[in-house]
Coordinates of C-alpha atoms and ligand atoms in Angstrom, one line a residue:
M1 CA 37.0 -16.4 -18.0
D2 CA 38.2 -14.6 -21.1
N3 CA 37.5 -17.4 -23.6
Q4 CA 38.9 -15.5 -26.5
K5 CA 42.2 -15.2 -24.6
L6 CA 42.2 -18.9 -23.8
A7 CA 41.6 -19.8 -27.4
E8 CA 44.7 -17.7 -28.4
L9 CA 46.7 -19.2 -25.6
L10 CA 45.9 -22.8 -26.8
F11 CA 46.0 -22.2 -30.6
P12 CA 48.4 -19.3 -31.3
H13 CA 49.5 -20.9 -34.6
I14 CA 45.9 -21.0 -35.9
T15 CA 45.5 -17.9 -38.0
K16 CA 42.8 -19.0 -40.5
T17 CA 39.2 -18.3 -39.4
P18 CA 36.2 -20.6 -39.6
E19 CA 34.7 -18.2 -42.2
E20 CA 37.7 -18.6 -44.4
Y21 CA 37.2 -22.4 -44.4
E22 CA 33.5 -22.0 -45.1
A23 CA 34.4 -19.9 -48.1
M24 CA 37.0 -22.3 -49.3
Y25 CA 34.5 -25.1 -49.2
P26 CA 31.2 -23.6 -50.3
P27 CA 28.0 -25.6 -50.6
R28 CA 28.2 -27.8 -53.6
D29 CA 26.7 -26.8 -56.9
L30 CA 24.6 -29.9 -57.5
P31 CA 21.0 -30.4 -58.8
E32 CA 18.2 -30.5 -56.3
G33 CA 18.0 -33.8 -54.5
A34 CA 21.6 -34.9 -55.4
K35 CA 23.2 -36.8 -52.5
V36 CA 26.8 -36.4 -51.4
T37 CA 28.1 -39.5 -49.7
R38 CA 31.5 -40.7 -48.5
L39 CA 33.3 -43.7 -47.4
G40 CA 35.7 -43.2 -44.5
P41 CA 37.7 -46.3 -44.1
S42 CA 40.6 -46.5 -41.6
P43 CA 43.8 -47.7 -43.3
T44 CA 44.3 -50.7 -41.0
G45 CA 45.1 -53.1 -43.9
F46 CA 41.9 -55.1 -43.3
I47 CA 39.2 -54.3 -45.7
H48 CA 36.0 -56.2 -44.9
L49 CA 32.6 -57.0 -46.2
G50 CA 31.1 -54.3 -44.0
N51 CA 33.1 -51.7 -45.8
L52 CA 31.8 -53.0 -49.2
Y53 CA 28.3 -53.2 -47.8
G54 CA 28.4 -49.6 -46.7
A55 CA 30.2 -48.5 -49.8
F56 CA 27.5 -49.9 -51.9
V57 CA 24.9 -47.9 -50.1
D58 CA 27.0 -44.8 -50.5
E59 CA 27.6 -45.4 -54.1
R60 CA 24.0 -46.1 -55.0
L61 CA 22.6 -43.1 -53.1
A62 CA 25.1 -40.8 -54.8
H63 CA 25.0 -42.1 -58.3
Q64 CA 21.3 -42.8 -58.4
S65 CA 20.6 -39.1 -57.5
G66 CA 23.2 -37.5 -59.7
G67 CA 25.4 -36.7 -56.7
T68 CA 28.9 -37.3 -55.6
F69 CA 30.6 -40.1 -53.8
F70 CA 34.1 -39.6 -52.3
L71 CA 36.8 -41.4 -50.4
R72 CA 38.2 -40.0 -47.2
I73 CA 41.0 -41.7 -45.5
E74 CA 40.4 -41.8 -41.7
D75 CA 43.8 -42.3 -40.3
T76 CA 43.6 -40.4 -37.0
D77 CA 44.4 -43.6 -35.2
D78 CA 48.0 -43.8 -36.1
K79 CA 48.7 -46.8 -33.9
R80 CA 46.7 -49.0 -36.3
F81 CA 48.1 -47.5 -39.6
V82 CA 49.4 -50.1 -42.0
E83 CA 51.6 -49.3 -45.0
G84 CA 50.0 -49.9 -48.3
A85 CA 46.5 -50.0 -46.8
V86 CA 45.2 -47.1 -48.8
E87 CA 46.1 -48.8 -52.0
T88 CA 44.4 -52.0 -50.8
I89 CA 41.2 -50.1 -50.1
I90 CA 41.1 -48.4 -53.5
N91 CA 42.0 -51.6 -55.4
S92 CA 39.6 -53.9 -53.6
L93 CA 36.7 -51.5 -53.9
R94 CA 37.4 -50.9 -57.6
F95 CA 37.6 -54.6 -58.2
F96 CA 34.0 -54.9 -56.8
G97 CA 32.8 -52.1 -59.1
I98 CA 32.8 -49.3 -56.5
Q99 CA 34.1 -46.1 -58.2
F100 CA 34.6 -42.8 -56.4
D101 CA 34.1 -39.5 -58.1
E102 CA 36.3 -37.6 -55.7
G103 CA 38.7 -38.0 -52.8
A104 CA 42.0 -39.8 -52.1
T105 CA 43.5 -41.7 -55.0
M106 CA 46.8 -43.4 -55.6
D107 CA 47.9 -40.3 -57.5
G108 CA 46.8 -37.8 -54.9
D109 CA 43.5 -36.1 -54.3
I110 CA 40.8 -35.4 -56.8
G111 CA 38.2 -32.8 -56.0
A112 CA 37.8 -29.3 -54.4
Y113 CA 36.9 -30.4 -50.9
G114 CA 40.2 -31.9 -49.8
D115 CA 42.6 -32.7 -48.3
Y116 CA 40.9 -36.1 -48.2
T117 CA 43.2 -37.6 -45.6
Q118 CA 42.4 -36.7 -42.1
S119 CA 46.0 -36.7 -40.8
H120 CA 46.6 -33.8 -43.3
R121 CA 43.8 -31.7 -41.9
G122 CA 45.2 -30.9 -38.4
E123 CA 44.9 -27.2 -38.8
I124 CA 41.3 -27.4 -39.9
Y125 CA 40.2 -29.3 -36.8
Q126 CA 42.2 -27.0 -34.6
C127 CA 40.6 -24.0 -36.1
F128 CA 37.2 -25.2 -35.2
A129 CA 38.3 -26.4 -31.8
K130 CA 39.7 -22.9 -31.3
K131 CA 36.3 -21.5 -32.3
L132 CA 34.5 -23.7 -29.7
V133 CA 37.0 -22.7 -27.0
S134 CA 36.6 -19.0 -27.9
E135 CA 32.9 -19.4 -27.4
G136 CA 33.2 -21.2 -24.1
K137 CA 31.9 -24.5 -25.6
A138 CA 35.2 -26.4 -25.2
Y139 CA 38.1 -26.3 -22.8
P140 CA 41.5 -27.8 -22.1
C141 CA 41.3 -30.7 -19.7
F142 CA 44.4 -31.7 -17.7
L143 CA 43.1 -34.8 -16.0
T144 CA 45.8 -37.5 -15.9
E145 CA 45.1 -41.2 -16.7
E146 CA 45.4 -41.9 -13.0
E147 CA 42.9 -39.2 -12.1
I148 CA 40.5 -40.5 -14.7
A149 CA 40.9 -44.1 -13.4
A150 CA 40.2 -42.9 -9.9
I151 CA 37.0 -41.1 -11.1
R152 CA 35.9 -44.3 -12.7
T153 CA 36.4 -46.3 -9.6
E154 CA 34.4 -43.8 -7.6
Q155 CA 31.6 -43.7 -10.1
E156 CA 31.4 -47.5 -10.1
A157 CA 31.4 -47.7 -6.3
T158 CA 28.6 -45.1 -6.1
K159 CA 26.7 -46.5 -9.1
Q160 CA 26.9 -43.4 -11.2
N161 CA 27.2 -43.1 -14.9
P162 CA 30.8 -43.4 -16.0
G163 CA 32.7 -40.6 -17.9
I164 CA 33.8 -37.0 -17.6
Y165 CA 30.7 -34.8 -17.1
G166 CA 29.2 -32.4 -14.7
K167 CA 31.0 -32.3 -11.4
W168 CA 33.6 -34.8 -12.6
A169 CA 34.8 -32.4 -15.2
K170 CA 37.2 -30.7 -12.9
S171 CA 39.2 -28.8 -15.5
R172 CA 36.0 -26.9 -16.5
N173 CA 36.6 -24.7 -13.5
L174 CA 40.2 -23.8 -14.0
S175 CA 41.0 -20.1 -14.2
L176 CA 43.0 -18.6 -17.1
E177 CA 45.9 -18.2 -14.7
E178 CA 45.8 -21.8 -13.6
I179 CA 45.7 -22.9 -17.2
E180 CA 48.6 -20.7 -18.1
A181 CA 50.6 -22.1 -15.2
K182 CA 49.9 -25.7 -16.3
L183 CA 50.8 -24.9 -19.9
A184 CA 54.0 -23.2 -18.7
D185 CA 54.7 -26.3 -16.7
G186 CA 54.4 -28.4 -19.9
Q187 CA 51.4 -30.5 -18.6
P188 CA 49.7 -32.4 -21.4
Y189 CA 46.0 -31.7 -22.0
V190 CA 43.2 -32.7 -24.3
V191 CA 40.4 -30.5 -25.5
R192 CA 37.0 -31.5 -24.3
L193 CA 33.5 -30.4 -25.4
K194 CA 31.7 -28.5 -22.6
S195 CA 28.4 -30.4 -22.8
D196 CA 25.2 -28.7 -21.8
G197 CA 23.5 -32.0 -21.3
D198 CA 22.3 -33.2 -18.0
L199 CA 21.3 -36.8 -17.4
S200 CA 21.1 -36.5 -13.7
L201 CA 17.7 -34.8 -13.9
P202 CA 14.6 -36.8 -13.2
E203 CA 13.8 -39.1 -16.1
D204 CA 10.9 -37.0 -17.5
Q205 CA 13.0 -33.9 -17.5
I206 CA 15.9 -35.2 -19.4
R207 CA 16.1 -33.5 -22.8
R208 CA 15.9 -36.0 -25.7
I209 CA 17.2 -35.7 -29.2
K210 CA 15.1 -36.8 -32.1
V211 CA 16.9 -37.7 -35.3
E212 CA 15.4 -39.0 -38.5
D213 CA 17.5 -41.9 -39.7
A214 CA 17.0 -42.8 -43.3
I215 CA 17.1 -46.5 -42.5
R216 CA 15.7 -46.7 -39.0
G217 CA 13.1 -43.9 -38.9
V218 CA 13.0 -41.5 -36.0
L219 CA 15.7 -42.2 -33.4
D220 CA 14.7 -40.9 -30.0
M221 CA 17.6 -40.9 -27.5
P222 CA 18.6 -39.0 -24.4
E223 CA 20.9 -36.1 -25.2
N224 CA 24.7 -36.2 -24.6
D225 CA 26.1 -35.1 -21.3
Q226 CA 29.7 -36.2 -21.7
D227 CA 32.5 -33.8 -22.0
T228 CA 33.8 -35.8 -24.9
V229 CA 37.4 -35.4 -26.0
I230 CA 37.5 -33.6 -29.3
L231 CA 41.3 -33.1 -29.7
K232 CA 43.7 -35.6 -28.2
A233 CA 46.9 -34.5 -26.4
T234 CA 48.7 -34.8 -29.7
G235 CA 46.3 -32.2 -31.3
I236 CA 44.8 -35.0 -33.4
P237 CA 41.0 -35.1 -33.4
T238 CA 38.9 -38.0 -32.2
Y239 CA 36.5 -39.7 -34.6
H240 CA 33.6 -37.6 -33.3
F241 CA 35.2 -34.3 -34.0
A242 CA 36.7 -35.3 -37.3
H243 CA 33.4 -36.7 -38.5
V244 CA 31.5 -33.5 -37.7
V245 CA 34.1 -31.1 -39.1
D246 CA 34.8 -33.1 -42.2
D247 CA 31.3 -34.0 -43.2
H248 CA 30.3 -30.3 -42.8
L249 CA 33.1 -28.9 -44.8
M250 CA 33.0 -31.6 -47.4
R251 CA 29.3 -30.9 -47.7
T252 CA 28.3 -34.6 -47.2
T253 CA 24.5 -34.9 -47.3
H254 CA 24.2 -38.5 -46.2
V255 CA 26.4 -40.3 -43.7
V256 CA 26.2 -44.1 -44.1
R257 CA 27.9 -45.9 -41.3
G258 CA 27.6 -49.0 -39.1
A259 CA 25.2 -49.3 -36.2
E260 CA 28.2 -49.4 -33.8
W261 CA 28.1 -45.5 -34.1
L262 CA 24.5 -45.2 -32.9
P263 CA 25.4 -44.8 -29.2
S264 CA 27.7 -41.8 -30.0
L265 CA 25.1 -40.1 -32.2
P266 CA 24.0 -37.7 -29.3
I267 CA 27.6 -36.5 -29.1
H268 CA 27.7 -35.7 -32.8
I269 CA 24.3 -33.9 -32.7
E270 CA 25.6 -31.7 -29.8
L271 CA 28.8 -31.0 -31.8
F272 CA 26.8 -29.9 -34.8
E273 CA 24.6 -27.8 -32.6
K274 CA 27.5 -26.1 -30.9
L275 CA 29.2 -25.4 -34.2
G276 CA 25.9 -24.0 -35.6
W277 CA 25.7 -26.5 -38.4
Q278 CA 23.0 -28.6 -39.9
P279 CA 23.7 -32.4 -39.4
P280 CA 23.6 -34.6 -42.4
V281 CA 21.0 -37.3 -42.9
Y282 CA 22.2 -40.4 -41.0
C283 CA 21.9 -43.9 -42.4
H284 CA 23.0 -46.4 -39.8
T285 CA 23.3 -49.8 -41.4
A286 CA 22.6 -53.1 -39.8
Q287 CA 25.4 -55.3 -38.4
L288 CA 26.4 -58.1 -40.7
M289 CA 25.3 -61.4 -39.1
K290 CA 25.6 -65.0 -39.9
L291 CA 24.0 -68.3 -38.7
D292 CA 26.6 -70.4 -36.9
E293 CA 26.7 -74.2 -36.9
E294 CA 24.1 -74.3 -34.2
G295 CA 21.8 -72.1 -36.1
N296 CA 22.3 -69.0 -33.9
K297 CA 22.5 -65.6 -35.4
R298 CA 25.8 -63.9 -34.5
K299 CA 28.0 -61.0 -35.7
L300 CA 30.5 -61.8 -38.3
S301 CA 33.9 -61.9 -36.6
K302 CA 37.3 -61.2 -38.0
R303 CA 38.8 -64.0 -36.1
K304 CA 36.3 -66.8 -36.8
D305 CA 35.0 -65.9 -40.2
P306 CA 37.4 -65.7 -43.1
E307 CA 34.5 -64.6 -45.3
L308 CA 34.5 -61.2 -43.5
S309 CA 37.6 -60.2 -45.4
L310 CA 37.1 -59.0 -48.9
D311 CA 40.3 -60.8 -49.9
Y312 CA 38.5 -64.0 -49.3
Y313 CA 36.2 -63.4 -52.3
R314 CA 39.1 -62.4 -54.5
N315 CA 41.2 -65.4 -53.6
Q316 CA 38.3 -67.8 -54.2
G317 CA 37.6 -65.9 -57.4
Y318 CA 34.0 -64.8 -56.9
H319 CA 33.0 -62.7 -59.8
P320 CA 32.5 -59.1 -58.7
A321 CA 29.1 -59.0 -60.4
A322 CA 28.0 -61.9 -58.3
V323 CA 29.1 -60.3 -55.1
R324 CA 27.4 -57.1 -56.0
E325 CA 24.2 -58.9 -56.9
Y326 CA 24.3 -60.7 -53.6
L327 CA 25.0 -57.6 -51.6
L328 CA 21.9 -56.0 -53.1
T329 CA 19.8 -58.9 -52.0
I330 CA 20.8 -58.4 -48.4
L331 CA 20.7 -54.6 -48.7
N332 CA 17.2 -54.3 -50.1
S333 CA 14.4 -56.7 -49.2
N334 CA 12.6 -56.1 -52.6
F335 CA 15.6 -56.7 -54.8
E336 CA 14.9 -60.4 -55.4
E337 CA 11.4 -59.7 -56.5
W338 CA 12.7 -57.0 -58.9
R339 CA 15.3 -59.4 -60.3
I340 CA 12.6 -62.0 -61.1
A341 CA 10.6 -59.3 -62.9
N342 CA 13.8 -58.0 -64.7
P343 CA 16.0 -61.0 -65.2
D344 CA 18.3 -59.3 -67.7
A345 CA 18.3 -55.7 -66.4
D346 CA 21.5 -54.1 -65.3
I347 CA 21.8 -53.9 -61.6
E348 CA 22.1 -50.1 -61.7
E349 CA 18.5 -49.9 -62.9
F350 CA 17.2 -51.2 -59.6
P351 CA 15.7 -48.4 -57.6
F352 CA 17.7 -48.7 -54.3
T353 CA 16.1 -47.1 -51.2
T354 CA 17.3 -46.8 -47.6
E355 CA 13.8 -47.4 -46.4
K356 CA 13.9 -51.0 -47.6
M357 CA 17.0 -51.8 -45.7
S358 CA 17.0 -54.1 -42.7
T359 CA 17.6 -52.6 -39.3
S360 CA 17.9 -55.7 -37.2
G361 CA 21.0 -57.3 -38.7
A362 CA 21.7 -58.3 -42.3
L363 CA 22.1 -62.0 -42.5
F364 CA 25.1 -63.0 -44.6
D365 CA 25.0 -66.5 -46.0
L366 CA 27.7 -68.0 -48.2
K367 CA 25.4 -70.7 -49.6
K368 CA 23.0 -68.0 -50.8
L369 CA 25.9 -66.1 -52.4
D370 CA 26.8 -69.3 -54.2
D371 CA 23.2 -69.7 -55.5
I372 CA 23.2 -66.1 -56.7
S373 CA 26.6 -66.5 -58.3
K374 CA 25.4 -69.5 -60.3
D375 CA 22.6 -67.3 -61.8
V376 CA 24.8 -64.3 -62.4
L377 CA 27.5 -66.4 -64.1
L378 CA 24.9 -67.8 -66.4
R379 CA 24.4 -64.4 -67.8
I380 CA 28.1 -63.9 -68.5
S381 CA 29.4 -65.1 -71.9
A382 CA 31.9 -67.9 -72.2
S383 CA 34.4 -65.4 -73.6
D384 CA 34.0 -63.0 -70.7
L385 CA 34.3 -65.9 -68.3
F386 CA 37.5 -67.0 -70.0
D387 CA 38.9 -63.5 -69.4
F388 CA 37.8 -63.4 -65.8
L389 CA 39.3 -66.8 -65.1
Q390 CA 42.5 -65.9 -66.7
A391 CA 42.9 -62.7 -64.8
W392 CA 42.1 -64.5 -61.6
S393 CA 44.6 -67.3 -62.4
E394 CA 47.4 -64.8 -63.2
E395 CA 47.0 -63.4 -59.7
F396 CA 46.2 -66.4 -57.6
Q397 CA 47.1 -69.6 -59.5
P398 CA 49.8 -68.8 -62.1
D399 CA 50.5 -72.6 -62.5
L400 CA 47.3 -72.8 -64.4
A401 CA 48.5 -70.6 -67.3
H402 CA 48.4 -73.5 -69.7
I403 CA 44.6 -74.0 -69.6
F404 CA 44.3 -70.7 -71.3
D405 CA 46.5 -71.7 -74.3
D406 CA 43.6 -72.9 -76.4
R407 CA 40.9 -70.3 -76.1
A408 CA 38.3 -72.1 -78.2
Y409 CA 38.7 -75.3 -76.2
L410 CA 38.3 -73.6 -72.8
E411 CA 35.3 -71.5 -74.0
K412 CA 33.5 -74.7 -75.2
I413 CA 34.2 -76.3 -71.8
L414 CA 32.8 -73.2 -70.0
D415 CA 29.7 -73.2 -72.1
I416 CA 28.7 -76.8 -71.6
G417 CA 25.0 -77.1 -71.1
R418 CA 24.5 -73.4 -70.7
H419 CA 22.2 -72.8 -73.6
E420 CA 19.6 -75.5 -72.9
A421 CA 16.0 -74.6 -72.0
K422 CA 17.0 -75.7 -68.5
P423 CA 20.6 -74.6 -68.4
R424 CA 23.3 -76.1 -66.3
K425 CA 24.5 -73.9 -63.4
D426 CA 27.9 -75.4 -62.8
H427 CA 29.9 -72.3 -62.3
I428 CA 30.2 -70.6 -58.9
Y429 CA 33.6 -69.1 -58.4
A430 CA 37.0 -69.4 -60.1
Q431 CA 38.6 -71.8 -57.7
Q432 CA 35.6 -74.1 -57.9
M433 CA 35.3 -73.8 -61.7
V434 CA 38.9 -74.8 -62.2
E435 CA 38.4 -77.9 -60.0
N436 CA 35.1 -78.6 -61.8
I437 CA 36.6 -78.7 -65.3
S438 CA 40.1 -80.0 -64.4
Y439 CA 39.5 -83.4 -66.1
F440 CA 39.5 -81.6 -69.5
F441 CA 43.2 -81.1 -69.1
D442 CA 45.5 -84.2 -69.1
D443 CA 47.8 -82.9 -66.4
M444 CA 45.0 -82.4 -64.0
F445 CA 42.9 -85.4 -65.0
K446 CA 42.7 -88.1 -62.3
I447 CA 40.3 -90.9 -61.3
E448 CA 38.4 -89.5 -58.4
D449 CA 35.5 -91.9 -58.0
E450 CA 35.2 -95.7 -57.9
F451 CA 33.6 -97.8 -60.6
P452 CA 30.1 -98.9 -59.7
A453 CA 30.1 -102.2 -57.8
E454 CA 27.6 -103.7 -60.3
A455 CA 30.0 -103.3 -63.2
A456 CA 33.4 -103.3 -61.5
A457 CA 34.3 -106.9 -62.7
D458 CA 33.5 -105.9 -66.3
V459 CA 35.5 -102.7 -66.6
K460 CA 37.8 -104.1 -69.3
P461 CA 35.3 -105.9 -71.5
I462 CA 33.0 -102.8 -71.3
L463 CA 35.8 -100.4 -72.3
Q464 CA 37.2 -102.8 -75.0
A465 CA 33.7 -103.0 -76.6
Y466 CA 33.3 -99.3 -76.3
L467 CA 36.6 -98.6 -78.0
D468 CA 35.9 -101.1 -80.7
S469 CA 32.6 -99.6 -81.6
Y470 CA 33.5 -95.9 -81.0
D471 CA 32.8 -93.6 -83.9
H472 CA 33.5 -90.0 -83.2
S473 CA 31.0 -88.9 -85.8
D474 CA 28.1 -90.7 -84.2
D475 CA 25.3 -88.4 -83.1
Q476 CA 24.0 -88.6 -79.6
S477 CA 21.4 -91.3 -80.2
Q478 CA 23.6 -93.5 -82.3
W479 CA 26.2 -93.2 -79.6
F480 CA 23.8 -94.2 -76.9
D481 CA 22.4 -97.1 -78.9
K482 CA 25.8 -98.6 -79.0
I483 CA 26.1 -98.3 -75.2
R484 CA 22.8 -100.1 -74.8
Q485 CA 24.1 -102.8 -77.2
I486 CA 27.3 -103.3 -75.1
A487 CA 25.1 -103.5 -72.0
T488 CA 22.9 -106.2 -73.3
D489 CA 25.8 -108.1 -74.8
L490 CA 27.5 -108.3 -71.4
G491 CA 24.4 -109.2 -69.4
Y492 CA 23.1 -105.8 -68.2
A493 CA 19.6 -104.5 -68.6
A494 CA 19.1 -102.0 -71.4
K495 CA 16.8 -100.0 -69.1
P496 CA 17.1 -99.3 -65.4
K497 CA 13.5 -100.2 -64.8
D498 CA 14.0 -103.7 -66.2
F499 CA 16.8 -104.3 -63.8
K500 CA 14.7 -103.0 -60.9
K501 CA 11.9 -105.4 -61.8
N502 CA 14.1 -108.5 -62.2
P503 CA 17.4 -107.8 -60.4
D504 CA 18.4 -111.5 -60.5
Q505 CA 18.4 -111.7 -64.3
Y506 CA 21.0 -109.0 -64.8
K507 CA 24.4 -107.9 -63.5
G508 CA 23.2 -104.3 -63.5
H509 CA 21.8 -101.9 -66.0
V510 CA 22.9 -99.6 -68.8
G511 CA 23.5 -96.8 -66.3
H512 CA 26.2 -98.8 -64.6
V513 CA 27.8 -99.5 -67.9
S514 CA 27.8 -95.8 -68.9
T515 CA 29.2 -94.9 -65.5
V516 CA 32.2 -97.1 -66.2
I517 CA 32.8 -95.1 -69.4
R518 CA 32.2 -91.8 -67.6
I519 CA 34.8 -92.7 -65.0
A520 CA 37.3 -93.8 -67.5
L521 CA 36.9 -90.5 -69.4
M522 CA 36.3 -88.0 -66.7
G523 CA 37.3 -89.7 -63.5
R524 CA 34.0 -88.9 -61.9
Q525 CA 30.5 -90.4 -61.5
Q526 CA 28.9 -87.1 -62.0
S527 CA 29.5 -84.9 -65.1
P528 CA 27.6 -83.2 -67.8
D529 CA 26.6 -85.2 -70.9
V530 CA 29.3 -87.7 -71.9
W531 CA 28.7 -87.4 -75.6
E532 CA 29.0 -83.6 -75.5
I533 CA 32.2 -83.9 -73.4
Q534 CA 33.7 -86.3 -75.9
Q535 CA 33.0 -83.9 -78.7
I536 CA 35.0 -81.3 -76.8
L537 CA 37.8 -83.6 -75.8
G538 CA 38.2 -84.7 -79.4
E539 CA 38.6 -88.2 -80.8
E540 CA 42.2 -88.7 -80.0
R541 CA 42.0 -87.7 -76.3
T542 CA 38.8 -89.7 -75.9
R543 CA 40.3 -92.9 -77.3
A544 CA 43.6 -92.4 -75.3
R545 CA 41.7 -92.2 -72.0
I546 CA 39.8 -95.4 -72.7
R547 CA 42.9 -97.2 -74.0
K548 CA 44.7 -96.5 -70.7
F549 CA 42.5 -99.0 -69.0
L550 CA 43.0 -101.8 -71.5
Ligands
LIG601 N1 36.6 -44.5 -39.9 C1 35.3 -45.0 -39.5 C2 35.3 -46.5 -39.5 O1 36.2 -47.1 -40.2 C3 34.2 -44.5 -40.4 C4 32.9 -44.4 -39.8 C5 32.1 -43.5 -40.6 O2 31.8 -43.8 -41.8 O3 31.7 -42.4 -40.2 O4 34.6 -47.2 -38.8

């Protein structure tokens, strides 16, 4: 077979040579050890936690080493393309603090290694497919869907490995004349890799590939034997081929991707070999798992777990710093230890390594995220929290605009109890914060809890006495002395332990009395310090709330 002739026959329109592309995209001029990473999301409109998890690894590896991190849009699967998805990807990642140095942007490409959108790179893939054909390493395959289905049936019946390889790869043996005739006849074809692998050999003679994965250590797998499709009938590349060509020409040094790509690694290694290129360092990340209600570990699922979508965190109003901090705790097993030793350090100072990454499934846990968020928000000033809440509300709850009218008031509310030796950790995410502080605003204030049974019959006398004795300028201890006085006057123990000792002598204790006041003022049994809250509410609002019950 004259492979050169076949290549010209299949790709007459490809005039650029591989050497020209190599010259167009020379090795990058970066300092020794600098890593080049990329994120290659598919624009399906759904951007998930796994994308962010991977992006974080990419970003850290590149920026920690003085390298480059770029965005490549992997849109070869046109059936799944969603309008506006690229914008969503860029915006969501930016929101969570992931910045690209290069690649696709809303205003076109930035960088010298583009085009960064796979659907614009057709001629590049075809050029390298042409090279493989011209060297006898790839060939056109005319098998129809029906023929492939029949092959599968036969393979199943005779218990042989599925796929197109070895003797099943019938188009391998076509002569140039036969191919010419089929082309003249308009028969559709794909281009397949002509694999040298052979898995039909006795077990101990099967060639194995050994690849050092930066997360998993040495991977030892049987070589590929499949004549994998590299160009579809439309001339569009498969993921396998696009990955190899792009990551070579874009000079990616580290490919971070999900463990779902592990089984196809032998294909990629064979493609790199056949093209005469050095493969990148692979970093196959663990699957994101969660514990379900029964306590079983399972993969996060798009259908069952809303928290898989990044939109979930934005809607709920998780602060990006909290999500980042949380991701690092599941990414690197030594992060928490580092954080304890460096409570105020910037997250960027943490020495992130792929070796400390889990290989067996990263456990994702919303409760843990909430705990971390509490700590992270504690380090954010009231003024920054105000701005964050306001931005969130503008996007997701515009009806809350009025709570931002009085900046000083809201900042005081957000700062309650945060500067004590043992600070309060009330804030978790925007939606929860707004619900938590709603009683400070008259339009959202409502009675949520019941008065304690011990004092329910005395609500009016308690509140009347409270109002009569109320002096807004009382300090905390003067204020509490008055509550104690009210309690004793009305037949309640001044101390809970007195009531516990002699329950028959009292209606209840001072705690029940103060809970009545708390509910009248806040509508809730649980709240931060009442005196402090009154100072923020102001005298007028405090009196008005009590008066409403009288
Ligand atoms: N487009 C692929 C995906 O979305 C990217 C995989 C890779 O990073 O190589 O899964």
